[in-house]
CSV table of N, CA and C in Angstrom, one decimal:
chain,number,residue,atom,x,y,z
J,1,MET,N,62.2,-22.2,-78.6
J,1,MET,CA,63.6,-21.9,-78.4
J,1,MET,C,63.7,-21.3,-77.0
J,2,PRO,N,64.6,-21.9,-76.2
J,2,PRO,CA,64.8,-21.3,-74.8
J,2,PRO,C,65.4,-19.9,-74.9
J,3,ILE,N,64.9,-19.0,-74.0
J,3,ILE,CA,65.4,-17.6,-74.0
J,3,ILE,C,65.8,-17.4,-72.5
J,4,ASP,N,67.0,-16.7,-72.4
J,4,ASP,CA,67.5,-16.3,-71.1
J,4,ASP,C,67.4,-14.8,-71.0
J,5,ILE,N,67.6,-14.4,-69.7
J,5,ILE,CA,67.6,-12.9,-69.4
J,5,ILE,C,68.7,-12.6,-68.5
J,6,ALA,N,69.3,-11.4,-68.7
J,6,ALA,CA,70.3,-10.9,-67.8
J,6,ALA,C,69.7,-10.0,-66.7
J,7,LEU,N,69.9,-10.3,-65.5
J,7,LEU,CA,69.3,-9.4,-64.4
J,7,LEU,C,70.5,-8.8,-63.6
J,8,THR,N,70.6,-7.5,-63.6
J,8,THR,CA,71.7,-6.9,-62.9
J,8,THR,C,71.2,-5.7,-62.1
J,9,ALA,N,71.8,-5.4,-61.0
J,9,ALA,CA,71.4,-4.3,-60.2
J,9,ALA,C,71.9,-3.0,-60.8
J,10,LEU,N,72.7,-3.0,-61.9
J,10,LEU,CA,73.1,-1.8,-62.5
J,10,LEU,C,72.0,-1.2,-63.4
J,11,ALA,N,71.1,-2.1,-63.9
J,11,ALA,CA,70.0,-1.7,-64.8
J,11,ALA,C,68.7,-1.3,-64.0
J,12,MET,N,68.7,-1.7,-62.7
J,12,MET,CA,67.4,-1.4,-62.0
J,12,MET,C,67.7,-1.5,-60.5
J,13,PRO,N,66.9,-0.9,-59.7
J,13,PRO,CA,67.0,-1.1,-58.2
J,13,PRO,C,66.9,-2.6,-57.8
J,14,ILE,N,67.7,-3.0,-56.8
J,14,ILE,CA,67.7,-4.4,-56.4
J,14,ILE,C,66.3,-4.8,-55.9
J,15,THR,N,65.5,-3.9,-55.4
J,15,THR,CA,64.2,-4.2,-54.9
J,15,THR,C,63.2,-4.6,-56.0
J,16,GLU,N,63.6,-4.3,-57.2
J,16,GLU,CA,62.7,-4.6,-58.4
J,16,GLU,C,63.0,-6.0,-59.0
J,17,LEU,N,64.2,-6.6,-58.6
J,17,LEU,CA,64.6,-7.8,-59.2
J,17,LEU,C,63.6,-9.0,-59.0
J,18,PRO,N,63.0,-9.2,-57.8
J,18,PRO,CA,62.1,-10.3,-57.6
J,18,PRO,C,60.9,-10.2,-58.5
J,19,ALA,N,60.3,-9.0,-58.7
J,19,ALA,CA,59.1,-8.9,-59.6
J,19,ALA,C,59.5,-9.2,-61.0
J,20,ILE,N,60.7,-8.7,-61.4
J,20,ILE,CA,61.1,-8.9,-62.8
J,20,ILE,C,61.4,-10.3,-63.1
J,21,ALA,N,62.1,-11.0,-62.1
J,21,ALA,CA,62.4,-12.4,-62.2
J,21,ALA,C,61.1,-13.2,-62.3
J,22,ARG,N,60.1,-12.9,-61.5
J,22,ARG,CA,58.8,-13.6,-61.5
J,22,ARG,C,58.1,-13.4,-62.9
J,23,GLU,N,58.2,-12.2,-63.4
J,23,GLU,CA,57.6,-11.9,-64.7
J,23,GLU,C,58.3,-12.7,-65.8
J,24,ALA,N,59.7,-12.7,-65.8
J,24,ALA,CA,60.4,-13.5,-66.7
J,24,ALA,C,60.0,-15.0,-66.7
J,25,GLU,N,59.9,-15.5,-65.5
J,25,GLU,CA,59.5,-16.9,-65.3
J,25,GLU,C,58.1,-17.1,-65.9
J,26,THR,N,57.2,-16.2,-65.6
J,26,THR,CA,55.8,-16.3,-66.2
J,26,THR,C,55.8,-16.3,-67.7
J,27,ARG,N,56.7,-15.6,-68.3
J,27,ARG,CA,56.8,-15.4,-69.7
J,27,ARG,C,57.6,-16.6,-70.4
J,28,GLY,N,58.1,-17.5,-69.6
J,28,GLY,CA,58.8,-18.6,-70.1
J,28,GLY,C,60.3,-18.5,-70.3
J,29,TYR,N,60.9,-17.5,-69.7
J,29,TYR,CA,62.4,-17.4,-69.8
J,29,TYR,C,63.0,-18.6,-69.1
J,30,ARG,N,64.1,-19.1,-69.6
J,30,ARG,CA,64.7,-20.3,-69.0
J,30,ARG,C,65.6,-20.0,-67.9
J,31,THR,N,66.5,-19.0,-68.1
J,31,THR,CA,67.6,-18.8,-67.1
J,31,THR,C,67.8,-17.3,-66.9
J,32,ALA,N,68.0,-16.9,-65.6
J,32,ALA,CA,68.4,-15.5,-65.3
J,32,ALA,C,69.9,-15.5,-65.0
J,33,TRP,N,70.6,-14.8,-65.8
J,33,TRP,CA,72.0,-14.7,-65.6
J,33,TRP,C,72.4,-13.4,-64.8
J,34,VAL,N,73.2,-13.7,-63.8
J,34,VAL,CA,73.6,-12.6,-62.8
J,34,VAL,C,75.1,-12.5,-62.8
J,35,GLY,N,75.6,-11.3,-63.0
J,35,GLY,CA,77.0,-11.1,-63.0
J,35,GLY,C,77.5,-10.2,-61.9
J,36,GLU,N,78.8,-10.1,-61.7
J,36,GLU,CA,79.3,-9.3,-60.6
J,36,GLU,C,80.5,-8.5,-61.0
J,37,ALA,N,80.7,-8.2,-62.3
J,37,ALA,CA,81.8,-7.4,-62.8
J,37,ALA,C,81.8,-6.0,-62.1
J,38,SER,N,80.6,-5.5,-61.9
J,38,SER,CA,80.5,-4.3,-61.1
J,38,SER,C,79.0,-4.3,-60.6
J,39,GLY,N,78.8,-3.5,-59.5
J,39,GLY,CA,77.5,-3.5,-59.0
J,39,GLY,C,77.3,-4.4,-57.7
J,40,ALA,N,76.2,-4.9,-57.6
J,40,ALA,CA,75.8,-5.7,-56.4
J,40,ALA,C,76.5,-7.1,-56.4
J,41,GLU,N,76.5,-7.7,-55.3
J,41,GLU,CA,77.2,-9.0,-55.1
J,41,GLU,C,76.3,-10.1,-55.7
J,42,ALA,N,76.9,-10.9,-56.6
J,42,ALA,CA,76.1,-11.9,-57.4
J,42,ALA,C,75.4,-13.0,-56.7
J,43,ILE,N,76.1,-13.5,-55.6
J,43,ILE,CA,75.5,-14.6,-54.9
J,43,ILE,C,74.2,-14.2,-54.1
J,44,VAL,N,74.3,-13.0,-53.6
J,44,VAL,CA,73.1,-12.4,-52.9
J,44,VAL,C,72.0,-12.2,-53.9
J,45,LEU,N,72.3,-11.6,-55.0
J,45,LEU,CA,71.3,-11.4,-56.1
J,45,LEU,C,70.7,-12.8,-56.5
J,46,SER,N,71.5,-13.8,-56.7
J,46,SER,CA,71.1,-15.1,-57.1
J,46,SER,C,70.1,-15.7,-56.0
J,47,THR,N,70.5,-15.5,-54.8
J,47,THR,CA,69.6,-16.0,-53.7
J,47,THR,C,68.3,-15.2,-53.7
J,48,LEU,N,68.3,-13.9,-53.9
J,48,LEU,CA,67.1,-13.2,-54.0
J,48,LEU,C,66.2,-13.7,-55.1
J,49,ILE,N,66.7,-13.9,-56.2
J,49,ILE,CA,65.9,-14.4,-57.4
J,49,ILE,C,65.4,-15.9,-57.1
J,50,ALA,N,66.3,-16.7,-56.5
J,50,ALA,CA,65.9,-18.1,-56.3
J,50,ALA,C,64.8,-18.2,-55.3
J,51,THR,N,64.7,-17.3,-54.3
J,51,THR,CA,63.7,-17.4,-53.3
J,51,THR,C,62.4,-16.8,-53.7
J,52,HIS,N,62.4,-16.1,-54.9
J,52,HIS,CA,61.1,-15.5,-55.4
J,52,HIS,C,60.6,-16.2,-56.7
J,53,THR,N,61.3,-17.2,-57.1
J,53,THR,CA,60.8,-18.0,-58.3
J,53,THR,C,60.8,-19.5,-58.0
J,54,GLU,N,60.1,-20.2,-58.9
J,54,GLU,CA,60.0,-21.7,-58.7
J,54,GLU,C,60.7,-22.5,-59.8
J,55,THR,N,60.7,-22.0,-61.0
J,55,THR,CA,61.2,-22.8,-62.1
J,55,THR,C,62.4,-22.1,-62.8
J,56,LEU,N,62.5,-20.8,-62.7
J,56,LEU,CA,63.5,-20.1,-63.4
J,56,LEU,C,64.9,-20.5,-62.9
J,57,LYS,N,65.8,-20.9,-63.8
J,57,LYS,CA,67.2,-21.2,-63.4
J,57,LYS,C,68.0,-19.9,-63.2
J,58,ILE,N,69.0,-20.0,-62.4
J,58,ILE,CA,69.8,-18.9,-62.0
J,58,ILE,C,71.3,-19.3,-62.3
J,59,ALA,N,72.0,-18.5,-63.1
J,59,ALA,CA,73.4,-18.7,-63.4
J,59,ALA,C,74.2,-17.5,-63.2
J,60,ASN,N,75.4,-17.7,-62.6
J,60,ASN,CA,76.3,-16.5,-62.5
J,60,ASN,C,77.2,-16.5,-63.7
J,61,GLY,N,77.2,-15.4,-64.4
J,61,GLY,CA,78.0,-15.3,-65.6
J,61,GLY,C,79.4,-14.8,-65.3
J,62,VAL,N,79.6,-13.8,-64.5
J,62,VAL,CA,81.0,-13.3,-64.1
J,62,VAL,C,81.0,-13.1,-62.6
J,63,ILE,N,81.9,-13.8,-62.0
J,63,ILE,CA,82.2,-13.6,-60.6
J,63,ILE,C,83.7,-13.6,-60.5
J,64,PRO,N,84.3,-12.5,-60.0
J,64,PRO,CA,85.8,-12.4,-59.9
J,64,PRO,C,86.3,-13.5,-58.9
J,65,VAL,N,87.2,-14.3,-59.4
J,65,VAL,CA,87.8,-15.4,-58.5
J,65,VAL,C,88.7,-14.9,-57.4
J,66,GLN,N,89.2,-13.7,-57.5
J,66,GLN,CA,90.1,-13.2,-56.5
J,66,GLN,C,89.4,-12.6,-55.3
J,67,THR,N,88.1,-12.5,-55.3
J,67,THR,CA,87.4,-11.8,-54.2
J,67,THR,C,87.0,-12.8,-53.1
J,68,ARG,N,87.0,-14.1,-53.4
J,68,ARG,CA,86.6,-15.1,-52.3
J,68,ARG,C,87.5,-16.3,-52.5
J,69,THR,N,87.5,-17.1,-51.4
J,69,THR,CA,88.2,-18.4,-51.5
J,69,THR,C,87.4,-19.4,-52.1
J,70,PRO,N,88.0,-20.5,-52.6
J,70,PRO,CA,87.2,-21.6,-53.2
J,70,PRO,C,86.2,-22.2,-52.2
J,71,ILE,N,86.5,-22.2,-50.9
J,71,ILE,CA,85.6,-22.7,-49.9
J,71,ILE,C,84.4,-21.9,-49.8
J,72,VAL,N,84.5,-20.6,-49.8
J,72,VAL,CA,83.4,-19.6,-49.7
J,72,VAL,C,82.5,-19.8,-50.9
J,73,TYR,N,83.1,-19.9,-52.1
J,73,TYR,CA,82.3,-20.2,-53.3
J,73,TYR,C,81.5,-21.5,-53.2
J,74,GLY,N,82.2,-22.5,-52.7
J,74,GLY,CA,81.6,-23.8,-52.5
J,74,GLY,C,80.4,-23.8,-51.6
J,75,GLN,N,80.6,-23.1,-50.5
J,75,GLN,CA,79.5,-22.9,-49.5
J,75,GLN,C,78.3,-22.2,-50.1
J,76,ALA,N,78.6,-21.1,-50.8
J,76,ALA,CA,77.5,-20.4,-51.4
J,76,ALA,C,76.8,-21.2,-52.5
J,77,ALA,N,77.5,-21.9,-53.3
J,77,ALA,CA,76.9,-22.8,-54.3
J,77,ALA,C,76.0,-23.9,-53.6
J,78,ALA,N,76.5,-24.5,-52.6
J,78,ALA,CA,75.8,-25.5,-51.9
J,78,ALA,C,74.5,-25.0,-51.3
J,79,THR,N,74.6,-23.8,-50.7
J,79,THR,CA,73.4,-23.2,-50.1
J,79,THR,C,72.4,-22.9,-51.1
J,80,LEU,N,72.8,-22.3,-52.3
J,80,LEU,CA,71.9,-22.1,-53.3
J,80,LEU,C,71.3,-23.4,-53.9
J,81,ALA,N,72.1,-24.4,-54.0
J,81,ALA,CA,71.6,-25.7,-54.5
J,81,ALA,C,70.4,-26.2,-53.6
J,82,HIS,N,70.5,-25.9,-52.3
J,82,HIS,CA,69.4,-26.3,-51.4
J,82,HIS,C,68.2,-25.4,-51.6
J,83,LEU,N,68.4,-24.2,-51.8
J,83,LEU,CA,67.3,-23.2,-52.0
J,83,LEU,C,66.6,-23.4,-53.3
J,84,ALA,N,67.4,-23.8,-54.3
J,84,ALA,CA,66.8,-23.9,-55.7
J,84,ALA,C,67.3,-25.2,-56.3
J,85,PRO,N,66.9,-26.3,-55.9
J,85,PRO,CA,67.4,-27.6,-56.4
J,85,PRO,C,67.4,-27.7,-57.9
J,86,GLY,N,68.6,-27.9,-58.5
J,86,GLY,CA,68.6,-28.1,-59.9
J,86,GLY,C,68.5,-26.8,-60.7
J,87,ARG,N,68.5,-25.7,-60.1
J,87,ARG,CA,68.3,-24.4,-60.8
J,87,ARG,C,69.4,-23.5,-60.7
J,88,PHE,N,70.5,-23.8,-60.0
J,88,PHE,CA,71.6,-22.8,-59.9
J,88,PHE,C,72.9,-23.3,-60.5
J,89,ALA,N,73.6,-22.5,-61.2
J,89,ALA,CA,74.9,-22.8,-61.8
J,89,ALA,C,75.9,-21.7,-61.5
J,90,LEU,N,76.9,-22.1,-60.8
J,90,LEU,CA,78.0,-21.1,-60.5
J,90,LEU,C,78.9,-21.0,-61.7
J,91,GLY,N,79.2,-19.7,-62.1
J,91,GLY,CA,80.0,-19.6,-63.3
J,91,GLY,C,81.1,-18.5,-63.0
């Protein structure tokens, strides 16, 4: 059964996210969910996780739509798609 994990800078220092994401990947977790309701910026956190893992999928659970234009969201999603082909979902 696939298992996902929520990674947030509210629960830990940002500097610990890469190691935790790698450990989750090693243990077989399928997706790391990153939100932005409060705390650190979700696209940056997603990029951090993507560049430190190889198979773990990254999905944004909550990103406020009023904080960026659709073009900025599109650029961010396209960039992450290049960094982590087939592993990023903008939500």
